[in-house]
Coordinates of C-alpha atoms in Angstrom, one line a residue:
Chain A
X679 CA -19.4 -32.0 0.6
X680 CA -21.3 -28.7 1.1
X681 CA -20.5 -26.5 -2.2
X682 CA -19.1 -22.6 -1.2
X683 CA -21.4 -19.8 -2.3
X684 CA -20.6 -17.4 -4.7
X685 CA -21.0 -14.9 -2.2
X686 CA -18.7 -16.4 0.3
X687 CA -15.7 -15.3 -2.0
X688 CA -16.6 -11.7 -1.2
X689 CA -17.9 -12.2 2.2
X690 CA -16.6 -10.1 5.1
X691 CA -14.3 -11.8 7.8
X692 CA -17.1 -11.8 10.5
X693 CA -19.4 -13.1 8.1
X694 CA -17.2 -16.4 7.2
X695 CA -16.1 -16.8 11.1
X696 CA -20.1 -17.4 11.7
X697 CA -20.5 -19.5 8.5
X698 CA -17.6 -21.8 10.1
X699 CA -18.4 -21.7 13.7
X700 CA -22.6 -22.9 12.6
X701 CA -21.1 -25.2 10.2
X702 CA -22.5 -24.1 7.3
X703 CA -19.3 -25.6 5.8
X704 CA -16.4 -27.3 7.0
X705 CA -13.0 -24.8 6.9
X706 CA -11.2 -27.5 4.6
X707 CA -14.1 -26.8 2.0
X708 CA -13.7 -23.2 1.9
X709 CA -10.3 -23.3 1.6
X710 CA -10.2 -26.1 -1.0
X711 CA -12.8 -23.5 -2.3
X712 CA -10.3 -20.5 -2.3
X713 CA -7.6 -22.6 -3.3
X714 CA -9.2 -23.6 -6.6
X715 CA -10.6 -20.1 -7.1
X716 CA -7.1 -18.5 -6.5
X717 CA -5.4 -21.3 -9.0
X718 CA -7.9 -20.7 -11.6
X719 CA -7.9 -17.2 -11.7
X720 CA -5.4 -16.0 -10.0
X721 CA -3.1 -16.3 -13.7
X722 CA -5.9 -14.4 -15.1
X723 CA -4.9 -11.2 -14.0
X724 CA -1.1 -12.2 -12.8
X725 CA -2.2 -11.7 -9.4
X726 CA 0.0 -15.4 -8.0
X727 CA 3.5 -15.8 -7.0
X728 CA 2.9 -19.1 -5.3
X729 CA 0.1 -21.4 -4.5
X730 CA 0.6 -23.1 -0.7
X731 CA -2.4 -25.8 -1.1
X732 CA -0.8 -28.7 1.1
X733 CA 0.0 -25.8 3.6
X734 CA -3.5 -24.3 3.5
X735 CA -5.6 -28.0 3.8
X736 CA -3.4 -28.7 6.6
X737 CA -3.9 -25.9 8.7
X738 CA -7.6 -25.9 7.3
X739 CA -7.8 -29.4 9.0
X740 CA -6.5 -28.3 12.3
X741 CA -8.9 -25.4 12.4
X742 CA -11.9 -28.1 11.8
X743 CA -10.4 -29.8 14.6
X744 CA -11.1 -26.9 16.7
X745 CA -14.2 -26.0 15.8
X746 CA -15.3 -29.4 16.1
X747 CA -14.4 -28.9 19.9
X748 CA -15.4 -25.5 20.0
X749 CA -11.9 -23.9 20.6
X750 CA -12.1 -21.0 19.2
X751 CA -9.0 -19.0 18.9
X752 CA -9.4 -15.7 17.1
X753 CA -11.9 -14.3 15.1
X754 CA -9.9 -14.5 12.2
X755 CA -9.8 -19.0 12.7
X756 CA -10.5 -20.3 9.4
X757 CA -10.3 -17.4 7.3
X758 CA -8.2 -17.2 4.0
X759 CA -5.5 -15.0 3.2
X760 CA -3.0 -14.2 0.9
X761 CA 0.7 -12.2 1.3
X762 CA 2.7 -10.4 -0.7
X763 CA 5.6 -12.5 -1.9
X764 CA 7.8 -9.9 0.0
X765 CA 7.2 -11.6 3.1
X766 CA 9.1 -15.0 4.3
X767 CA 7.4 -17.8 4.8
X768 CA 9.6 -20.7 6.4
X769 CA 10.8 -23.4 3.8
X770 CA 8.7 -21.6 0.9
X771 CA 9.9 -19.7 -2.4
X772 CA 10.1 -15.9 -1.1
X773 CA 11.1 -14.4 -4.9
X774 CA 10.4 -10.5 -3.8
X775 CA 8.9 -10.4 -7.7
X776 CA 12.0 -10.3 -9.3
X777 CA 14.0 -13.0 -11.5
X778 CA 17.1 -12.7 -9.7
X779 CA 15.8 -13.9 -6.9
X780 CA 13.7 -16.8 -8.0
X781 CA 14.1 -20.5 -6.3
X782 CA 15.1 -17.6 -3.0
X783 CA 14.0 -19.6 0.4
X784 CA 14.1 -18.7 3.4
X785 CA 13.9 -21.0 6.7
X786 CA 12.1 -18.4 9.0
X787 CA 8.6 -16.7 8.1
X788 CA 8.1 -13.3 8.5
X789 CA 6.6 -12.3 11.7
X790 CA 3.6 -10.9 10.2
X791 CA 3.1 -14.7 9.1
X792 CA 3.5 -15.8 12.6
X793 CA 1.2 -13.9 14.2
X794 CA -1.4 -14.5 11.6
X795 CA -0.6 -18.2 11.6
X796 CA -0.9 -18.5 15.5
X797 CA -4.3 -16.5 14.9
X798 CA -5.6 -19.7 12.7
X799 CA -5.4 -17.5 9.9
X800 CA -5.0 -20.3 6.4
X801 CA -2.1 -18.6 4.4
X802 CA -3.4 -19.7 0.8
X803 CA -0.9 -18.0 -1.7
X804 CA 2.0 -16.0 -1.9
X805 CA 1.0 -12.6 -4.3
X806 CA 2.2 -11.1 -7.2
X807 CA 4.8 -7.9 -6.6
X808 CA 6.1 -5.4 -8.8
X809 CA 9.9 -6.6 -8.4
X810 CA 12.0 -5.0 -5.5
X811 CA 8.9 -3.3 -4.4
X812 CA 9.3 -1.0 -7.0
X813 CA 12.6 0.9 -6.1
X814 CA 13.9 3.2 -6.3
X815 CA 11.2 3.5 -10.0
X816 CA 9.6 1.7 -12.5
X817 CA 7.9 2.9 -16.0
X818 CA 5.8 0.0 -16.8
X819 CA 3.6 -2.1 -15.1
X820 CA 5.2 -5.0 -16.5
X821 CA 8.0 -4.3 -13.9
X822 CA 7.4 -7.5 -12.3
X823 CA 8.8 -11.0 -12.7
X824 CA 5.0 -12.4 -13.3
X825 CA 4.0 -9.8 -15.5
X826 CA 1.9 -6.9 -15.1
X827 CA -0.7 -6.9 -12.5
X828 CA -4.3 -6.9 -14.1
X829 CA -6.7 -5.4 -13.1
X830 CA -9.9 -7.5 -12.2
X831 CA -12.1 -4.4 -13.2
X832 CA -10.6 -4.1 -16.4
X833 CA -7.9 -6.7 -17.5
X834 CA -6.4 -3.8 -20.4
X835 CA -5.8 -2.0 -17.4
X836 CA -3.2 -2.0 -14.4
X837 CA -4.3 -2.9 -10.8
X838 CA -1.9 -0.9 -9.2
X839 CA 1.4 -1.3 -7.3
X840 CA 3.7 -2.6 -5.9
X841 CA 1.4 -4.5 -4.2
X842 CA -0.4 -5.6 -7.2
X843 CA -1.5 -9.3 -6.8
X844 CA -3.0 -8.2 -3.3
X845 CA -5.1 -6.0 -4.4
X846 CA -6.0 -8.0 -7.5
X847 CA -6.9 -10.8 -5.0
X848 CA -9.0 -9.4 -2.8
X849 CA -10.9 -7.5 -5.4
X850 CA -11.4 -10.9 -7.3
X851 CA -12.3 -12.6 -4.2
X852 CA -9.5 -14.9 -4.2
X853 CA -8.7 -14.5 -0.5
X854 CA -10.8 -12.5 2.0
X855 CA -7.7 -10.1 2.9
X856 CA -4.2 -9.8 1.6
X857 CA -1.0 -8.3 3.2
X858 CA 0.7 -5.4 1.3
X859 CA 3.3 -3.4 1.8
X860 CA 3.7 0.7 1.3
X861 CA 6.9 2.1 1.1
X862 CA 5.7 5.3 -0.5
X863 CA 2.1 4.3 -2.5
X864 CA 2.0 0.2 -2.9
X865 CA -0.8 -0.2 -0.2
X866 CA -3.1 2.7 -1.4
X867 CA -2.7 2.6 -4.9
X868 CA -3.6 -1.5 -5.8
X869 CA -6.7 -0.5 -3.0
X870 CA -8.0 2.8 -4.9
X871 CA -7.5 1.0 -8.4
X872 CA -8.9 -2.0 -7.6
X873 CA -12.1 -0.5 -5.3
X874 CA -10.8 -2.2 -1.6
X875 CA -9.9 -0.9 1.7
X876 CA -6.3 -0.7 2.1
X877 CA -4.7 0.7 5.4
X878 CA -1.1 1.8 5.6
X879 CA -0.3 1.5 9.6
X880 CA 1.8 3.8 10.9
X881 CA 5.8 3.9 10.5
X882 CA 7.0 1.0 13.3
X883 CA 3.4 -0.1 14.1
X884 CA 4.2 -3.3 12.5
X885 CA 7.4 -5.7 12.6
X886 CA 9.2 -5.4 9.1
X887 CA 11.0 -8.8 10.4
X888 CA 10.9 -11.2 7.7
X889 CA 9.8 -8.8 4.9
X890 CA 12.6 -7.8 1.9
X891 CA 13.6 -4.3 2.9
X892 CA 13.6 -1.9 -0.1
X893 CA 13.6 1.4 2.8
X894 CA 14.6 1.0 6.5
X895 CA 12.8 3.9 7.1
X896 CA 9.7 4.0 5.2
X897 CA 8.4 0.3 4.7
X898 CA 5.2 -0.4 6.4
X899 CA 3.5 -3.7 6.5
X900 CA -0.5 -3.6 6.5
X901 CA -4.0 -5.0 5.4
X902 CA -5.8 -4.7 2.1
X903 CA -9.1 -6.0 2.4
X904 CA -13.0 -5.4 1.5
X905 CA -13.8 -3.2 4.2
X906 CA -12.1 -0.8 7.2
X907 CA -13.9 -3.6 9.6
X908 CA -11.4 -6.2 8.1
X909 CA -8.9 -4.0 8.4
X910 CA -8.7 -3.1 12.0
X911 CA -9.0 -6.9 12.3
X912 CA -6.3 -7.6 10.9
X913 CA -4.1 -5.1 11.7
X914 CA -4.7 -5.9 15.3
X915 CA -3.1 -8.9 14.8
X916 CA -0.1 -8.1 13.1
X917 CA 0.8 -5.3 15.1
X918 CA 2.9 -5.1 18.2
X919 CA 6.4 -4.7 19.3
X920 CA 8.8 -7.1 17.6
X921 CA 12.3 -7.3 19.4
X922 CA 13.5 -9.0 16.2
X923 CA 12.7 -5.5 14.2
X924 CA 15.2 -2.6 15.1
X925 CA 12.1 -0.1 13.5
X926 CA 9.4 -1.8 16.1
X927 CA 7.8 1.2 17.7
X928 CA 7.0 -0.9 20.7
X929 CA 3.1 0.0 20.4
X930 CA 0.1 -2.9 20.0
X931 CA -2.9 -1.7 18.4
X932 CA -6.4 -2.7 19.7
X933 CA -9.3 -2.5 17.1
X934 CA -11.8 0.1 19.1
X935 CA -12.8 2.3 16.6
X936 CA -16.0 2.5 18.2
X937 CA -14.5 3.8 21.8
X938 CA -12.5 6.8 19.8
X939 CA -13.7 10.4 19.4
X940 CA -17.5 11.5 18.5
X941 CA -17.2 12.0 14.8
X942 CA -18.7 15.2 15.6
X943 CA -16.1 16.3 17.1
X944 CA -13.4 15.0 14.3
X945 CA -11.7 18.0 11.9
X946 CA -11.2 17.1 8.5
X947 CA -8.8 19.4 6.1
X948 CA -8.7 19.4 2.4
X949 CA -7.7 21.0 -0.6
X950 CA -10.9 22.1 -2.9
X951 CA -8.2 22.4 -6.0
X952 CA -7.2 18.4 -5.3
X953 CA -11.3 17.7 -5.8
X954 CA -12.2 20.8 -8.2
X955 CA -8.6 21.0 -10.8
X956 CA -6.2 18.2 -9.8
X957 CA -8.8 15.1 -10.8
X958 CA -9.3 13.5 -13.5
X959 CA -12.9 15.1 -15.2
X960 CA -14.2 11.6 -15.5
X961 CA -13.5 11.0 -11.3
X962 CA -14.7 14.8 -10.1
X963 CA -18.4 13.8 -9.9
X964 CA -18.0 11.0 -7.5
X965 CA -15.1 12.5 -5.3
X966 CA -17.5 15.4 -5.3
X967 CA -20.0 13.2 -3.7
X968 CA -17.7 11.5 -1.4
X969 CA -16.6 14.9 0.1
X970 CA -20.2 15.9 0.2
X971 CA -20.8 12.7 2.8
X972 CA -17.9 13.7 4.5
X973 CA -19.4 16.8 5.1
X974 CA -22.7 14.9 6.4
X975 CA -21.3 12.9 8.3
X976 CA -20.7 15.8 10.7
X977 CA -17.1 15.8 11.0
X978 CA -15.5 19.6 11.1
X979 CA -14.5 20.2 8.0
X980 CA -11.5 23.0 7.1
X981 CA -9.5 23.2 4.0
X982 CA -5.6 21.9 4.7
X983 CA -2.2 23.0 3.2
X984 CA 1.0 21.1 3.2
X985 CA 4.6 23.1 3.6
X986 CA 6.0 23.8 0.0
X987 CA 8.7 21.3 0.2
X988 CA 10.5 18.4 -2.0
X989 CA 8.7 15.6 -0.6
X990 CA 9.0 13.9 -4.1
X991 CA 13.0 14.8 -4.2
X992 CA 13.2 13.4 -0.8
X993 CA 11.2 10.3 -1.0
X994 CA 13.4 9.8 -4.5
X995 CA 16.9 10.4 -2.5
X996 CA 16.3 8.4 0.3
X997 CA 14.5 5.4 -1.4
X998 CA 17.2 5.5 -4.2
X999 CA 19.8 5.0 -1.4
X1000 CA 18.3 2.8 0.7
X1001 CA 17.4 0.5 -2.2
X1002 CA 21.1 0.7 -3.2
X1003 CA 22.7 -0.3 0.2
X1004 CA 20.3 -3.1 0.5
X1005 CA 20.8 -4.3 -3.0
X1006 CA 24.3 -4.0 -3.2
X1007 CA 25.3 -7.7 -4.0
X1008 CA 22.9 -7.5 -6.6
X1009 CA 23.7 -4.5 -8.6
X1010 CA 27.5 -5.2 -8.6
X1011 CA 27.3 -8.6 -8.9
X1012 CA 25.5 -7.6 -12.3
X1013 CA 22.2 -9.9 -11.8
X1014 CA 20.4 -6.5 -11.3
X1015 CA 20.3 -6.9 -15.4
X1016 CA 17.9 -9.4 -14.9
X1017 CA 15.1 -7.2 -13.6
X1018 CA 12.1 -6.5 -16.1
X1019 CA 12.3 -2.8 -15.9
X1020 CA 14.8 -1.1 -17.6
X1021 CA 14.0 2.4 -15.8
X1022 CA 14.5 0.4 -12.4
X1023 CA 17.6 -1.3 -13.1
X1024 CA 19.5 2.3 -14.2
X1025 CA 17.6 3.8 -10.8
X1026 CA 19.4 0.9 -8.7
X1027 CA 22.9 1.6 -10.5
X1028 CA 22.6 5.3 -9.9
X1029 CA 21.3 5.0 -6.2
X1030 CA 25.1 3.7 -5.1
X1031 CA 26.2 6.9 -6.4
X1032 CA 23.9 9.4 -4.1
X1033 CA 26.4 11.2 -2.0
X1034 CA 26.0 10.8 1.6
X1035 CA 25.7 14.9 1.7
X1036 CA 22.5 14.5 -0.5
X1037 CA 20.9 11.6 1.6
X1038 CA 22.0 13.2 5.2
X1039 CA 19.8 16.3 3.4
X1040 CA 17.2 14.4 2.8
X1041 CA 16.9 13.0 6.2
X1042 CA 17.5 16.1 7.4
X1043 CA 14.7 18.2 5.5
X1044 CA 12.5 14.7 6.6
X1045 CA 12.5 16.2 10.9
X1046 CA 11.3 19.4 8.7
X1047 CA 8.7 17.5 7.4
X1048 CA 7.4 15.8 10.9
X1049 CA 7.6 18.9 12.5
X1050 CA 5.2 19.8 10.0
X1051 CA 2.4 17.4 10.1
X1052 CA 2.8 17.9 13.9
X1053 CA 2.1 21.7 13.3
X1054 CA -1.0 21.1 11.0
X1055 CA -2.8 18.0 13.2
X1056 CA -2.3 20.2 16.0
X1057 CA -5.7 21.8 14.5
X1058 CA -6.6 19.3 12.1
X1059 CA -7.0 15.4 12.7
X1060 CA -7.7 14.0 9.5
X1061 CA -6.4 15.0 5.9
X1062 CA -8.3 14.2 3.0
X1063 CA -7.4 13.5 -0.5
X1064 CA -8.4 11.8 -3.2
X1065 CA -5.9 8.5 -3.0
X1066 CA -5.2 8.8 -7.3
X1067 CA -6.7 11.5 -8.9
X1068 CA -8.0 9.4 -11.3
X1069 CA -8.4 5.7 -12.3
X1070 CA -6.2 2.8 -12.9
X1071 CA -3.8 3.7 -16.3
X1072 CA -4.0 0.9 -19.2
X1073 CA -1.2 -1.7 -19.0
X1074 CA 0.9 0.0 -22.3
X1075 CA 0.7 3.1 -20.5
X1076 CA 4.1 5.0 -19.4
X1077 CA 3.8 5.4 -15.6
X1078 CA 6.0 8.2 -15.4
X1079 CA 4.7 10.5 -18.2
X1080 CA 1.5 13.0 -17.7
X1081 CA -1.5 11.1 -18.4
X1082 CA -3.3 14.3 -19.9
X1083 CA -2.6 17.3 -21.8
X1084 CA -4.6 19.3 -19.3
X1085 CA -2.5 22.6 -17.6
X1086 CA -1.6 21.7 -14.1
X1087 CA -3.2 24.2 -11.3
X1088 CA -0.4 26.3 -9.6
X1089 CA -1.9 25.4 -6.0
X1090 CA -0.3 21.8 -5.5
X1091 CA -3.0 21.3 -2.8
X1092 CA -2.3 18.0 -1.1
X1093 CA -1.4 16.1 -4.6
X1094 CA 2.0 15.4 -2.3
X1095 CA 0.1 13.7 0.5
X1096 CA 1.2 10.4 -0.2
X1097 CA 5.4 11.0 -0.6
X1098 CA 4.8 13.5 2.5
X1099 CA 2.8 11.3 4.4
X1100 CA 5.4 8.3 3.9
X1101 CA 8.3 10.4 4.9
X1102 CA 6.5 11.3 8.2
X1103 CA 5.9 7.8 9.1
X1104 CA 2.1 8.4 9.0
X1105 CA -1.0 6.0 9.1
X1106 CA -3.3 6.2 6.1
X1107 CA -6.4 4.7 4.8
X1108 CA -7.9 4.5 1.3
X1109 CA -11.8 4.2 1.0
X1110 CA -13.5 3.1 -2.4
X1111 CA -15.6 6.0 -3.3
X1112 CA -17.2 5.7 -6.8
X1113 CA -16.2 4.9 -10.6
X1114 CA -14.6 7.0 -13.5
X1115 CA -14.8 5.4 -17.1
X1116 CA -16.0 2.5 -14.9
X1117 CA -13.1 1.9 -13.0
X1118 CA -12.7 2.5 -9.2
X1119 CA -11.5 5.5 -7.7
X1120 CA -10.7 6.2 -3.7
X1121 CA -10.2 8.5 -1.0
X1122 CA -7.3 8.3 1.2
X1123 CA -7.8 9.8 4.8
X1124 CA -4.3 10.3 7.3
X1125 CA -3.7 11.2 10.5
X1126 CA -1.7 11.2 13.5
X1127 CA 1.0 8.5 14.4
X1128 CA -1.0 5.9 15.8
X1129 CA -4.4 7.0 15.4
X1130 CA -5.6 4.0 13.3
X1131 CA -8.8 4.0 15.3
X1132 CA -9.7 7.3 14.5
X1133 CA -9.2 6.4 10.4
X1134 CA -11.2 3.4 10.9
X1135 CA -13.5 5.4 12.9
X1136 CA -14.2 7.7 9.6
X1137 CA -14.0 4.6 7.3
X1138 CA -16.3 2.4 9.0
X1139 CA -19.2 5.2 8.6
X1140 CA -18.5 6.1 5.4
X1141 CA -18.7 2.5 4.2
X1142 CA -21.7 2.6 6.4
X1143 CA -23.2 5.0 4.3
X1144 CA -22.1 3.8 0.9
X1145 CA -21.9 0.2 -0.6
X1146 CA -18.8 0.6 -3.0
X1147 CA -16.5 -1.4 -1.0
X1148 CA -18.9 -4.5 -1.7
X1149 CA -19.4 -3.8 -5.5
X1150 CA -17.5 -6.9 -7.4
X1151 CA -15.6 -6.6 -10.5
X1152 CA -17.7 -8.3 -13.6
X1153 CA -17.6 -12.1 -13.2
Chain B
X1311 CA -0.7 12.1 -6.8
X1312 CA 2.1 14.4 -8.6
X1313 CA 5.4 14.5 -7.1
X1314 CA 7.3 17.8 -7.0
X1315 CA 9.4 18.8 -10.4
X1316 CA 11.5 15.8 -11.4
X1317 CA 11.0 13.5 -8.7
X1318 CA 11.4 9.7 -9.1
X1319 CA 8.6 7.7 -6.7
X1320 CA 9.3 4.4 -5.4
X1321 CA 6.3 1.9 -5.8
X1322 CA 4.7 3.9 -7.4
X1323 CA 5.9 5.9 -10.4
X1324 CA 3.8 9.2 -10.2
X1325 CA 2.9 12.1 -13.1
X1326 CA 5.6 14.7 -12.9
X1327 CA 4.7 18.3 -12.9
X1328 CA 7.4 19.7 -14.9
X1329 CA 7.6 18.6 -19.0
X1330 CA 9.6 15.7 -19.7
X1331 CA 11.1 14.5 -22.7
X1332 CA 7.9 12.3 -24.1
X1333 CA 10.2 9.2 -25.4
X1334 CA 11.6 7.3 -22.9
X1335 CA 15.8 6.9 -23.2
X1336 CA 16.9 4.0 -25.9
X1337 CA 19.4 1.6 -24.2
X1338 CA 20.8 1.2 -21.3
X1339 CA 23.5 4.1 -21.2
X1340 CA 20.7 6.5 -21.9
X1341 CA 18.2 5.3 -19.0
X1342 CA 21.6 4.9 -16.4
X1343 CA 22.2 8.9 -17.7
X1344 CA 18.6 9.8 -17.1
X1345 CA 18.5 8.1 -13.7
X1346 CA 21.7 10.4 -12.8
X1347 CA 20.3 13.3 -14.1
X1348 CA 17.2 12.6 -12.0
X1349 CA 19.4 12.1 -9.0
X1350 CA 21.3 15.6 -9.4
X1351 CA 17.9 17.1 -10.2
X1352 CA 17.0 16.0 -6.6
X1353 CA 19.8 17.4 -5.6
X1354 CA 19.1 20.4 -6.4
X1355 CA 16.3 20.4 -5.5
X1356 CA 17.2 19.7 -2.0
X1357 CA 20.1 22.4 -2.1
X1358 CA 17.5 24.6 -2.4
X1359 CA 16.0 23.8 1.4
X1360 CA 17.6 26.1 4.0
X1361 CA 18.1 24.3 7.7
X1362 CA 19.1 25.5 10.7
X1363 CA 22.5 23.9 11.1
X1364 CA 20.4 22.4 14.4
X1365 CA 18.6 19.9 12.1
X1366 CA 19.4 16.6 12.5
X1367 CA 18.3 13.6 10.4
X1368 CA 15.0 11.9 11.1
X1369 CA 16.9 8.7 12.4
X1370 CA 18.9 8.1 15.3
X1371 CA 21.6 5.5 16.6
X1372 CA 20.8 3.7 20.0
X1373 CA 23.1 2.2 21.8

């Protein structure tokens, strides 16, 4: 039996699709590989909800079967991957992080699953969540039915969420890419804390089918993985119009970066007072630097301003109800005492007593908001901000209290880019782009509905130019 | 990331702008009274946005 490289846990998808296809090793060895790697150390940093072994060597075996006869389907044939236990998958425990709903099973996967499945994709896991997604709020990471996600960087130290255990598993190299989810933060944050490449599709780009609802309106499915190459893989085969999911936007998505715009002729806008004040002192130096290569890779670079409005009020008001409506059953039925977080079980029992008045205001202020962004990417195509302004908090940590002493700027620059960015639906991408106190930090770049290319088009060059999306935690 | 003044974040809790009380509330009854107060902070907060009565909600109904 050929043994796996080290390597191979880290390795790219292209770069394991020609390891299968000239046999360096047969797809059942990898994923027995992955399989062991992910039940070994997958409790290390709570990053597993679920191990699917018996699933995994079976479809491993079918995909041998095909490459033994040259059949090849996809380019993503073979390859391991993990999903966020928010996402159904047919006869398998689907707990959505959260006591309350352990032993939950449903008899239909998700569609994401599907599509991945009928790509010859090897689900290997199901991944740690913060519970509920995280709504409507949390204060500690330990919100989360497997404990708090650790960070593989740093185990005294969170990995992010809600998504945690995708994050944590690609970082690790327990799966070559994980699905997350991002309702407002849970793809870009695990992908800036743990140094991956997380994309956020846009609003509708993506069936929700199959996938525990915490929003209607703002939950997006989408890729974390080790580079934006990965990720327009594999968000090219989840997306697509899904008649099952009222929220489909009807659109496919085909993985072109390369046919977009000239970069030359791309306009980036950015707030100096995000890179100068806003960050952390121990991130400025390398979100310096990662602006600086923005700036050489020739883009058009302006500085960017958001509308002074309550994006955090909004995101809170309409989350808070959503979350309510959806978990009804739960919260009166009293089970919601079961969740971990005490913070997020008052923030459920309060959401069922929004008034409709405040909610309609909310969604109302939201058209405000898209009428907005429309107004500013009519002159600008990218904005760019730094994803957290810092690094990944320690586990004990608060994560609703200031994590510094230091006097907040008055200019909130584009700190609001990720509430404001949710509410409008928009795509976004985090890039690894350095260290502070040795941790990861990232840059998130967002743009138009739909222009995922033009994201990855930015992405791929800057991870062209850099290497931290291939830098591995310490073994 | 910061949200605006007294905002709660889904996913992911964010570092408010405004002071806070530093110790989070003891018991239950005190956390379900901070989560209110947070939602009538919103509130306000969203009182304070003037729309033209045109403005409809971000969402529509199909038939």
């Amino acid at each position: 039996m050929a043994s796996i490289p080290d390597d191979i846990f880290f390795a790219s998808i292209s770069e394991i699709t020609g390891k299968l296809r000239e046999k360096a090793f047969s797809n059942v060895e990898l994923i027995r590989a992955f399989t062991a790697r992910m039940e070994h150390l997958g409790p290390r940093y709570n990053a597993l909800a679920l191990l699917l072994p018996q699933r995994a060597h079976k479809a491993a075996k079918l995909v041998d079967d095909d490459l033994k006869r040259e059949r090849y389907r996809s380019n993503l044939q073979g390859i391991p991957f993990g999903a966020k236990d928010l996402l159904s998958v047919a006869g398998e425990v689907t707990a959505w992080g959260a006591a309350p709903y352990a032993g939950q099973v449903f008899d239909e996967s998700a569609t994401v699953i599907k599509k991945l499945e009928k790509a010859a994709a090897i689900l290997t896991s199901k991944l740690a969540m913060v519970e509920l997604a995280g709504g409507p709020s949390y204060r500690f990471a330990s919100a989360s039915a497997t404990g708090p996600g650790l960070n593989p960087w740093d185990r005294t130290r969170w990995s992010g969420g809600s998504s945690s255990g995708s994050g944590i598993a690609v970082a690790a190299g327990l799966v070559t890419f994980a699905l997350g989810s991002e309702t407002s933060g849970s793809i870009l944050t695990p992908s800036a804390f743990c140094g991956c490449t997380g994309l956020r599709p846009t609003y509708g780009l993506v069936s929700r089918y199959g996938a525990m609802a915490l929003s209607w309106t703002m939950d997006k499915i989408g890729p974390i993985c080790r580079s934006t190459d990965d990720c327009g893989i594999v968000l090219q085969a989840i997306a697509g119009a899904d008649p099952n999911d009222p929220s489909s936007a009807g659109k496919t998505f085909y993985n072109a970066p390369q046919y977009t715009r000239d970069i030359q002729s791309i306009r980036v806008g950015f707030a100096p007072v995000d890179f100068d004040e806003w960050a952390e002192p121990s991130a400025r130096p390398d979100f310096a630097k990662a602006l600086t290569l923005i700036r050489q890779m020739g883009v058009q670079v302006t500085e960017a301003k958001l509308p002074d409005l309550p994006y955090g009020a909004m995101t809170g008001t309409i989350i808070a109800a959503e979350a309510a409506s959806i978990f009804e059953p739960l919260i009166a039925g009293g089970k919601v005492e079961q969740l971990a977080d005490k913070r997020q079980i008052a923030g459920l029992k309060a959401g069922l007593e929004i008034p409709a008045k405040d909610y309609l205001k909310a969604m109302r202020i939201r058209s405000l908001v898209q009428q907005a962004f429309r107004d500013l990417l009519a002159d600008t195509d990218i904005l760019l901000a730094p994803t957290r302004l810092g690094p990944a908090p320690k586990i004990s940590e608060p994560l609703d209290r200031p994590a510094s002493d230091r006097p907040r700027p008055k200019d909130p620059g584009l700190t609001t880019l990720i509430p404001a960015g949710n509410l409008a639906g928009l795509p976004a991408l985090s890039l690894p782009c350095g260290f502070a106190d040795g941790m990861p930090i990232g840059i998130q770049l967002v743009g138009r509905p739909f222009s995922e290319n033009v994201l990855l088009k930015i992405g791929r060059e800057f991870q062209n130019r850099t290497d931290f999306h291939k830098r591995r935690p310490p073994a | 990331m910061l949200a605006t003044p007294g905002a709660l974040l889904a996913q992911t809790p964010t570092q408010p702008q405004t002071a806070l009380p530093q110790n989070p509330p003891q018991g239950p009854e005190a956390e379900l009274n901070a989560a209110r107060e947070q939602r009538q902070r919103n509130a306000e907060l969203l009182a304070k946005v003037a729309l033209p009565m045109a403005t409809e909600p971000a969402s529509y109904f199909k038939a």
